[in-house]
Amino acid sequence: MTVEEAEGPVDPEGEDNVGVTPFNPFLHEFHPEGFWQKTRFYILGPILFPLRFLLAAIFLFLMWPIAALRVAGLTEEELSRPIRHRRVILHHLIYLLSRTMFFMCGFHWITIRGRRALSSEAPLLVVAPHSTFFDPIVTVVCDLPSVVSRVENLNIPVIGALLRFNQSIMVSRHDPASRKKVVEEVKRRATSKGEWPQVLFFPEGTNGNGKVLLKFKPGAFVAGVPVQPVLMRYPNKLPATVWTWKGNGVLKVLWLTMSQFYINLEIEFLPVYHPTPEEKVNPVLYANKVQKIMADALGKPATEYELMGDTPVTPVGHLKVALDPKIWEIGKILQKAGFSFESVQGLIDLCLEGVCSRVGLDELAEKLGVTQSDVLSKVFSYFPKDASGRIDFREVSLVLAAQDATRSAEELAKLAFDLFSACDADGCFLLSSDGFSSILRILLGSPPADCSKVYTELCTQSESRGLTREGFMRFAIRHPCYRHLFLFYLRPPASGRKKPRRVQQNGGCAGKQPKGD
């Protein structure tokens, strides 16, 4: 799904749609309404939550010594092979304790549909949608398979012991070679012909609100072996279990869930999917196909939403755009600090005259007239720094200009061009690839590689030396795909956003539906 599809075609009037927040699959907020909901939350919650939480914690901690016992005294070489001795009894004990722990949380019954394939039939299990921290209950139903987890989790009491217990595959975000090692380990286990237990993946890579399927990461599909898709459904009247990147916190979700009499859960095993020869060598193609199969079975859209680092993004053409623009956070922080936005035009003029280029933290404080160190640090950290630790003040000025609801989209686009264009030998002002990337990176959060691809796409033979003002305005205001970014996406929240009209399947821009839709 893309921003322009969520917000619909350009409607210059659009008054009836103003003020409606665009769809965000990483957002979920639930507040009890009505007598019965409030009764469960405010009356049953104080009774059931502490009791259930305490009992669940007891069974969780009982697993600690049992899990540790299974790998105690084993060398790294022995741990690199499937552990067969000590397995049966300890495995059954952990299974029993795990199921009891989830029972205490309210998961009294689990409806299972379909048949789980053997490891020799499907060495990998892919589970979706991933909508809550209760989803690991699927590992109990799947007989405690291995998982892929962050290496930092090994240091968490109980959790680390359980990860070692089932010989999970660990990945480090700080080691550049870690991902390659994980891919090799997944391939090694997946091609062991059933010698290793199955490996379970949540291919979305993060939690969503469950209304759509997020983009599948290719990690589960690099081995090119058959996978079994597994669907999770929580068919409850209240969406109590949902926990997302933004919205209800952990404590509130725990309280909402444990204050219910019971939680319904359905797990469905779909038929094993065997990749085509093309999909075996192209994990992205393979991932998209499995995502489509699971989305069809769920009756939900398969989308391109994903989490890049700590930023939820969605594709717009060749660009990846932050769902929640961080530039508005800058505006809120400065407004609370007492910054006068009436001075913005003066700062812009300094940049246009070439008086102010790159600044350090102290110079930024002087230009903005802000003294609070915490505010300055947050603002300063948003912008990329050069080798000397200074930031481009043109980028600061552009972000401040975007906060002005009275500035039209066309005026903002023209200002962006004027700030980052340069005069060539013939006296023509042209926008380079670096300048174009700076504009989109600062305003939209788009990666430089995506920006360069769009820049190349926009530069015609007549504009081979650089993008002219007219060329940039065609992109920002009149392009059938990208114009929505300046016309609606970059309008300050106070000025309203367009109402979502439909959810688009993978790929495409406004007015271009995928084949078969």
C-alpha positions in Angstrom: 0.0 0.0 0.0 1.3 3.5 -0.8 0.7 6.9 0.6 -1.0 8.2 -2.5 -3.3 5.2 -2.7 -4.2 5.5 1.0 -5.1 9.1 0.5 -6.9 8.8 -2.8 -6.7 10.9 -6.0 -6.0 14.6 -5.8 -9.1 16.5 -4.8 -8.5 20.2 -4.6 -11.6 20.8 -2.6 -11.5 17.8 -0.3 -13.1 19.6 2.7 -15.0 16.6 3.6 -11.8 14.6 4.0 -9.8 17.1 6.0 -8.7 16.1 9.5 -8.8 12.3 9.0 -5.6 10.5 9.8 -4.2 8.2 7.1 -4.2 4.5 7.7 -1.2 3.3 9.7 -0.7 -0.5 10.3 1.8 0.2 13.0 -0.7 2.1 15.2 -3.3 0.5 17.5 -5.1 2.3 20.4 -8.0 0.7 22.2 -10.0 2.3 25.0 -12.8 0.5 26.8 -16.2 1.8 25.9 -19.6 0.9 27.3 -20.6 -0.7 30.5 -19.4 -4.2 30.0 -16.0 -3.2 28.6 -15.4 -0.8 31.4 -16.6 -3.4 34.0 -14.0 -5.9 32.7 -11.2 -3.3 32.6 -11.8 -1.5 35.9 -13.4 -4.3 38.1 -12.2 -7.6 36.7 -8.8 -6.2 35.8 -7.6 -5.5 39.4 -8.7 -9.1 40.4 -7.6 -11.2 37.4 -4.5 -9.3 36.2 -2.3 -9.7 39.3 -3.4 -13.3 39.9 -2.8 -14.4 36.3 0.4 -12.4 36.0 1.8 -14.0 39.1 0.9 -17.5 38.1 2.2 -17.0 34.6 5.5 -15.6 36.0 5.9 -18.6 38.3 5.6 -21.1 35.4 7.9 -19.0 33.3 10.6 -19.0 35.9 10.2 -22.8 36.5 11.4 -23.3 32.9 14.7 -21.5 33.6 16.6 -24.4 35.3 15.1 -27.0 33.0 16.1 -25.1 29.9 19.6 -24.5 31.3 20.0 -28.2 32.2 19.5 -29.3 28.6 22.6 -27.4 27.3 24.7 -27.5 30.5 28.2 -28.8 29.9 27.9 -28.9 26.1 30.7 -27.5 23.9 30.2 -25.1 21.0 30.9 -28.0 18.6 28.2 -30.1 20.3 25.8 -27.2 20.2 26.3 -26.8 16.4 24.7 -30.2 16.0 21.1 -31.2 16.9 20.9 -32.2 20.5 19.2 -35.6 20.7 20.2 -36.8 24.2 18.5 -35.1 27.1 15.8 -34.0 24.6 12.6 -36.1 25.2 11.9 -35.6 28.9 13.2 -32.0 29.2 11.4 -31.1 26.0 8.1 -32.4 27.3 8.6 -30.6 30.6 9.2 -27.2 28.8 6.2 -27.9 26.5 3.9 -28.5 29.5 5.1 -25.5 31.4 4.8 -23.2 28.4 1.3 -24.3 27.7 0.3 -23.9 31.3 1.9 -20.4 31.4 -0.3 -19.3 28.4 -3.3 -20.9 30.0 -2.8 -18.7 33.0 -2.8 -15.7 30.7 -6.3 -16.6 29.4 -5.5 -18.8 26.4 -7.7 -21.7 27.6 -8.4 -23.2 24.2 -6.5 -23.0 20.9 -8.4 -24.0 17.7 -6.1 -25.7 15.3 -6.9 -26.2 11.6 -4.9 -28.1 9.1 -1.9 -30.3 9.7 1.6 -29.3 10.7 4.1 -30.7 8.2 7.1 -32.8 9.3 10.5 -31.2 9.3 11.5 -33.3 6.2 8.5 -31.9 4.3 8.8 -28.3 5.3 12.0 -27.3 7.3 10.7 -23.7 7.7 7.5 -22.4 9.2 6.4 -18.8 8.4 3.8 -17.3 10.7 1.6 -14.2 10.1 0.2 -11.8 11.0 2.5 -10.8 13.8 0.3 -8.6 16.0 1.2 -9.1 19.6 3.9 -10.3 22.0 1.6 -13.3 22.8 2.3 -14.7 19.3 5.1 -16.9 20.6 2.3 -19.2 21.8 2.5 -20.6 18.2 5.8 -22.2 19.2 3.9 -24.4 21.7 1.5 -25.6 19.0 4.5 -26.2 16.6 6.3 -28.4 19.2 8.9 -25.8 20.3 10.8 -25.2 17.0 13.9 -23.1 16.7 13.5 -19.4 16.0 15.7 -16.5 14.8 16.3 -13.9 17.5 18.6 -11.0 18.5 21.8 -12.0 20.2 21.1 -9.4 22.9 18.1 -11.6 24.0 20.5 -14.2 25.3 21.2 -11.9 28.3 17.6 -11.7 29.3 16.8 -14.0 32.3 14.7 -17.1 31.3 14.3 -15.9 27.7 18.0 -16.5 27.1 17.9 -19.9 28.6 14.9 -20.8 26.4 16.6 -19.6 23.3 19.6 -21.8 24.1 17.2 -24.7 24.9 15.8 -24.9 21.4 19.1 -24.0 19.7 17.8 -20.8 18.2 19.7 -18.9 15.5 21.1 -15.6 16.8 21.6 -12.5 14.8 23.6 -9.4 15.9 22.7 -5.9 14.6 26.2 -4.7 15.4 28.2 -7.3 13.5 28.1 -6.7 9.7 29.0 -10.4 9.1 26.2 -11.7 11.4 23.4 -11.6 8.8 25.5 -13.6 6.3 26.2 -16.2 9.0 22.5 -16.4 9.9 21.6 -17.0 6.2 24.2 -19.7 6.0 22.9 -21.3 9.2 19.3 -21.2 8.0 20.4 -22.9 4.7 22.4 -25.5 6.6 19.5 -26.5 8.8 16.9 -26.2 6.1 18.8 -28.6 3.8 19.5 -31.2 6.6 16.6 -33.4 5.4 14.8 -33.4 8.7 17.8 -33.8 10.9 17.2 -30.4 12.6 13.9 -29.3 14.1 11.9 -26.8 12.1 12.8 -23.2 12.2 10.0 -20.7 12.8 9.9 -17.2 11.3 7.7 -14.2 11.7 8.5 -12.9 8.2 7.0 -9.4 8.8 9.9 -8.8 11.1 7.8 -6.6 13.5 4.4 -6.2 15.0 1.5 -4.7 13.1 -2.2 -4.2 14.0 -3.2 -7.2 12.0 -5.5 -5.4 9.5 -3.0 -6.0 6.7 0.0 -8.1 6.1 3.3 -6.2 6.2 6.0 -6.7 3.7 7.7 -10.1 4.2 11.5 -10.0 4.8 13.4 -12.4 2.5 15.4 -14.1 5.4 13.0 -17.1 5.7 13.2 -17.7 1.9 16.9 -17.5 1.1 17.3 -21.3 1.4 14.9 -21.9 -1.5 13.3 -24.8 0.4 9.6 -25.6 0.9 7.9 -23.6 3.7 4.6 -24.1 5.5 2.6 -20.9 6.0 0.9 -20.7 9.4 -2.0 -18.2 10.1 -2.8 -16.7 13.4 -6.2 -15.3 14.2 -7.6 -13.8 17.4 -11.4 -13.8 16.8 -12.3 -11.9 19.9 -14.9 -9.1 20.3 -12.3 -6.8 21.8 -8.8 -6.4 20.2 -7.2 -6.7 23.6 -4.1 -8.6 22.5 -2.8 -6.2 19.8 0.5 -4.5 20.5 2.1 -2.3 17.9 5.0 0.1 17.3 2.8 3.0 18.4 -0.3 2.9 20.6 -1.2 0.8 23.7 1.8 0.1 25.9 2.9 -3.4 27.2 1.2 -3.0 30.6 -2.1 -1.9 29.1 -2.1 -4.8 26.7 -1.3 -7.2 29.5 -4.1 -5.7 31.6 -6.6 -5.7 28.7 -5.8 -9.3 27.9 -5.8 -10.8 31.4 -8.9 -9.0 32.4 -10.9 -11.0 29.9 -12.5 -14.3 31.0 -10.6 -16.1 28.1 -8.9 -15.3 24.8 -9.9 -17.0 21.6 -7.0 -18.1 19.3 -7.1 -19.9 16.0 -4.0 -21.3 14.3 -4.3 -22.7 10.8 -1.6 -24.7 9.0 -1.8 -24.1 5.2 -0.5 -26.6 2.7 3.3 -26.7 2.2 4.4 -24.3 -0.5 7.1 -25.5 -2.9 8.9 -22.7 -4.7 9.3 -22.4 -8.4 12.8 -22.5 -10.0 12.6 -18.7 -10.3 11.6 -18.3 -6.6 14.4 -20.6 -5.4 17.0 -18.1 -6.7 15.0 -15.0 -5.9 14.0 -14.8 -2.2 12.2 -11.5 -2.6 9.9 -13.1 -5.3 9.5 -16.1 -3.1 8.5 -14.0 -0.1 6.0 -11.9 -2.1 4.3 -15.1 -3.4 3.9 -16.6 0.1 2.7 -13.3 1.5 0.0 -13.2 -1.3 -1.1 -16.8 -0.5 -1.4 -16.0 3.2 -3.1 -12.7 2.6 -5.7 -14.4 0.4 -6.3 -17.1 3.0 -6.8 -14.3 5.7 -8.9 -12.1 3.5 -6.5 -9.2 4.1 -4.4 -7.0 1.8 -0.8 -7.9 1.2 1.1 -4.6 1.5 4.6 -3.1 1.2 4.6 -1.5 4.7 7.7 -2.3 6.6 9.9 -1.2 9.5 13.3 0.2 8.4 15.4 0.6 11.6 12.9 2.3 13.9 11.0 4.0 11.2 7.7 2.6 9.7 7.8 3.2 5.9 5.6 2.6 2.9 6.7 2.7 -0.8 5.6 5.5 -3.1 6.9 4.6 -6.6 10.6 3.9 -6.1 10.7 5.8 -2.8 10.3 4.5 0.7 8.5 7.2 2.8 8.2 7.4 6.5 4.6 6.9 7.6 4.9 9.3 10.4 7.0 12.3 9.3 9.6 13.1 11.9 9.8 16.7 10.8 6.5 17.4 12.7 8.3 16.2 15.9 10.9 18.9 15.3 8.2 21.5 15.1 6.5 20.4 18.3 9.8 20.3 20.2 10.8 23.8 19.1 7.3 25.2 19.7 7.3 23.9 23.3 10.8 25.5 23.7 9.4 28.9 22.7 10.9 29.1 19.3 9.4 31.9 17.2 8.4 30.6 13.8 8.0 34.2 12.6 11.8 34.3 12.3 11.9 31.4 9.9 11.8 33.5 6.7 14.8 35.5 8.0 16.8 32.2 8.4 15.7 31.1 4.9 17.0 34.4 3.5 20.4 33.9 5.1 20.6 30.5 3.4 19.5 31.8 0.0 22.1 34.6 0.3 24.8 32.1 1.1 25.5 33.7 4.5 24.7 30.6 6.5 25.8 27.1 5.3 26.9 24.5 7.9 26.6 25.0 11.6 27.6 23.2 14.8 25.4 22.8 17.9 26.4 26.2 19.4 25.8 28.0 16.1 22.4 26.3 15.8 21.4 27.5 19.3 22.4 31.0 18.3 20.4 31.0 15.0 17.3 29.5 16.6 17.5 31.5 19.8 16.9 28.3 21.8 18.9 27.7 25.0 17.5 24.4 26.3 20.3 21.8 25.7 17.9 18.8 25.5 15.8 20.5 22.8 18.9 21.5 20.8 20.3 18.0 21.0 17.1 16.4 19.7 16.9 18.8 16.8 20.6 18.5 16.0 20.5 14.7 16.1 17.8 14.6 13.4 20.1 16.0 10.7 23.0 14.2 9.1 26.5 15.5 10.0 29.6 15.9 8.0 33.1 14.8 9.0 33.5 17.8 11.3 30.2 17.1 13.1 28.3 20.0 11.5 24.9 20.0 9.9 23.6 21.7 6.7 21.5 24.7 7.8 19.6 24.7 4.5 18.1 21.4 5.7 17.1 23.0 9.0 15.5 26.0 7.2 13.6 23.6 4.9 12.2 21.6 7.8 11.2 24.8 9.6 9.5 26.1 6.4 7.5 22.9 6.1 5.9 23.6 9.5 4.1 26.7 8.0 0.5 25.7 7.1 0.1 29.0 5.2 2.9 28.0 2.8 1.4 26.2 -0.2 2.8 23.0 -1.5 4.1 24.8 -4.7 5.8 27.4 -2.5 7.5 24.7 -0.4 8.7 22.9 -3.6 10.1 26.1 -5.1 11.9 26.9 -1.8 13.4 23.4 -1.7 14.7 23.9 -5.2 16.1 27.3 -4.5 17.9 26.2 -1.4 19.6 23.1 -2.9 20.1 24.1 -6.6 23.4 25.5 -7.9 24.2 27.8 -10.9 26.2 26.1 -13.7 28.6 27.7 -16.1 25.8 28.8 -18.4 23.9 30.6 -15.6 21.2 27.9 -15.3 20.1 26.8 -11.8 20.1 23.0 -11.7 19.5 20.5 -8.9 22.1 17.7 -8.6 21.4 14.2 -7.4 22.9 15.0 -4.0 20.7 18.1 -3.6 17.6 16.1 -4.7 18.5 13.3 -2.2 19.0 15.9 0.6 15.5 17.3 0.0 13.7 13.9 0.1 15.8 12.5 2.9 15.1 15.4 5.2 11.4 15.9 4.3 10.4 12.2 3.7 13.0 10.1 5.4 13.8 8.3 2.1 17.1 6.4 1.7 19.6 8.1 -0.6 19.7 5.0 -2.9 16.0 5.3 -3.6 16.3 9.1 -4.2 19.0 8.5 -6.7 16.9 6.1 -8.6 14.0 8.5 -8.8 16.4 11.3 -9.8 17.7 9.2 -12.7 14.1 8.5 -13.7 13.2 12.2 -13.8 16.3 13.5 -15.7 15.5 13.4 -19.4 18.1 13.9 -22.1 17.4 17.6 -22.1 18.1 17.7 -18.4 21.1 15.4 -18.3 23.3 18.0 -16.6 20.8 18.3 -13.7 17.2 18.8 -12.8 15.7 22.2 -13.7 13.2 24.1 -11.7 10.5 23.1 -14.1 11.6 19.4 -13.9 11.5 19.5 -10.1 8.1 21.1 -10.1 6.8 18.4 -12.4 7.9 15.9 -9.9 6.6 17.7 -6.8 3.3 19.1 -8.0 2.2 17.3 -11.3 3.8 13.8 -11.3 0.9 11.2 -11.2 2.7 9.2 -8.5 4.9 11.6 -6.4 2.8 14.8 -6.4 0.8 13.5 -3.4 3.9 13.8 -1.3 4.0 17.6 -1.5 0.3 18.2 -2.0 -0.9 16.1 1.0 1.8 14.2 2.8 3.9 17.2 3.6 1.0 19.4 4.7 1.4 20.1 8.5 -1.0 18.0 10.7 -3.0 21.1 11.6 -4.0 21.6 8.0 -5.5 18.1 7.7 -4.8 15.0 5.7 -6.8 13.2 3.0 -9.1 10.4 4.1 -7.9 6.8 3.2 -10.1 5.5 0.4 -8.7 2.1 -0.3 -5.8 -0.3 0.6 -3.6 -1.1 -2.4 -1.9 -4.4 -2.9 1.8 -4.6 -3.4 3.4 -2.0 -5.7 2.0 0.7 -7.9 1.2 4.4 -7.8 -2.1 6.3 -7.9 -4.3 5.4 -10.8 -2.3 2.3 -11.5 -3.8 -0.8 -10.1 -1.9 -4.1 -10.3 -3.0 -6.6 -12.8 -5.7 -8.8 -11.6 -7.2 -6.3 -9.2 
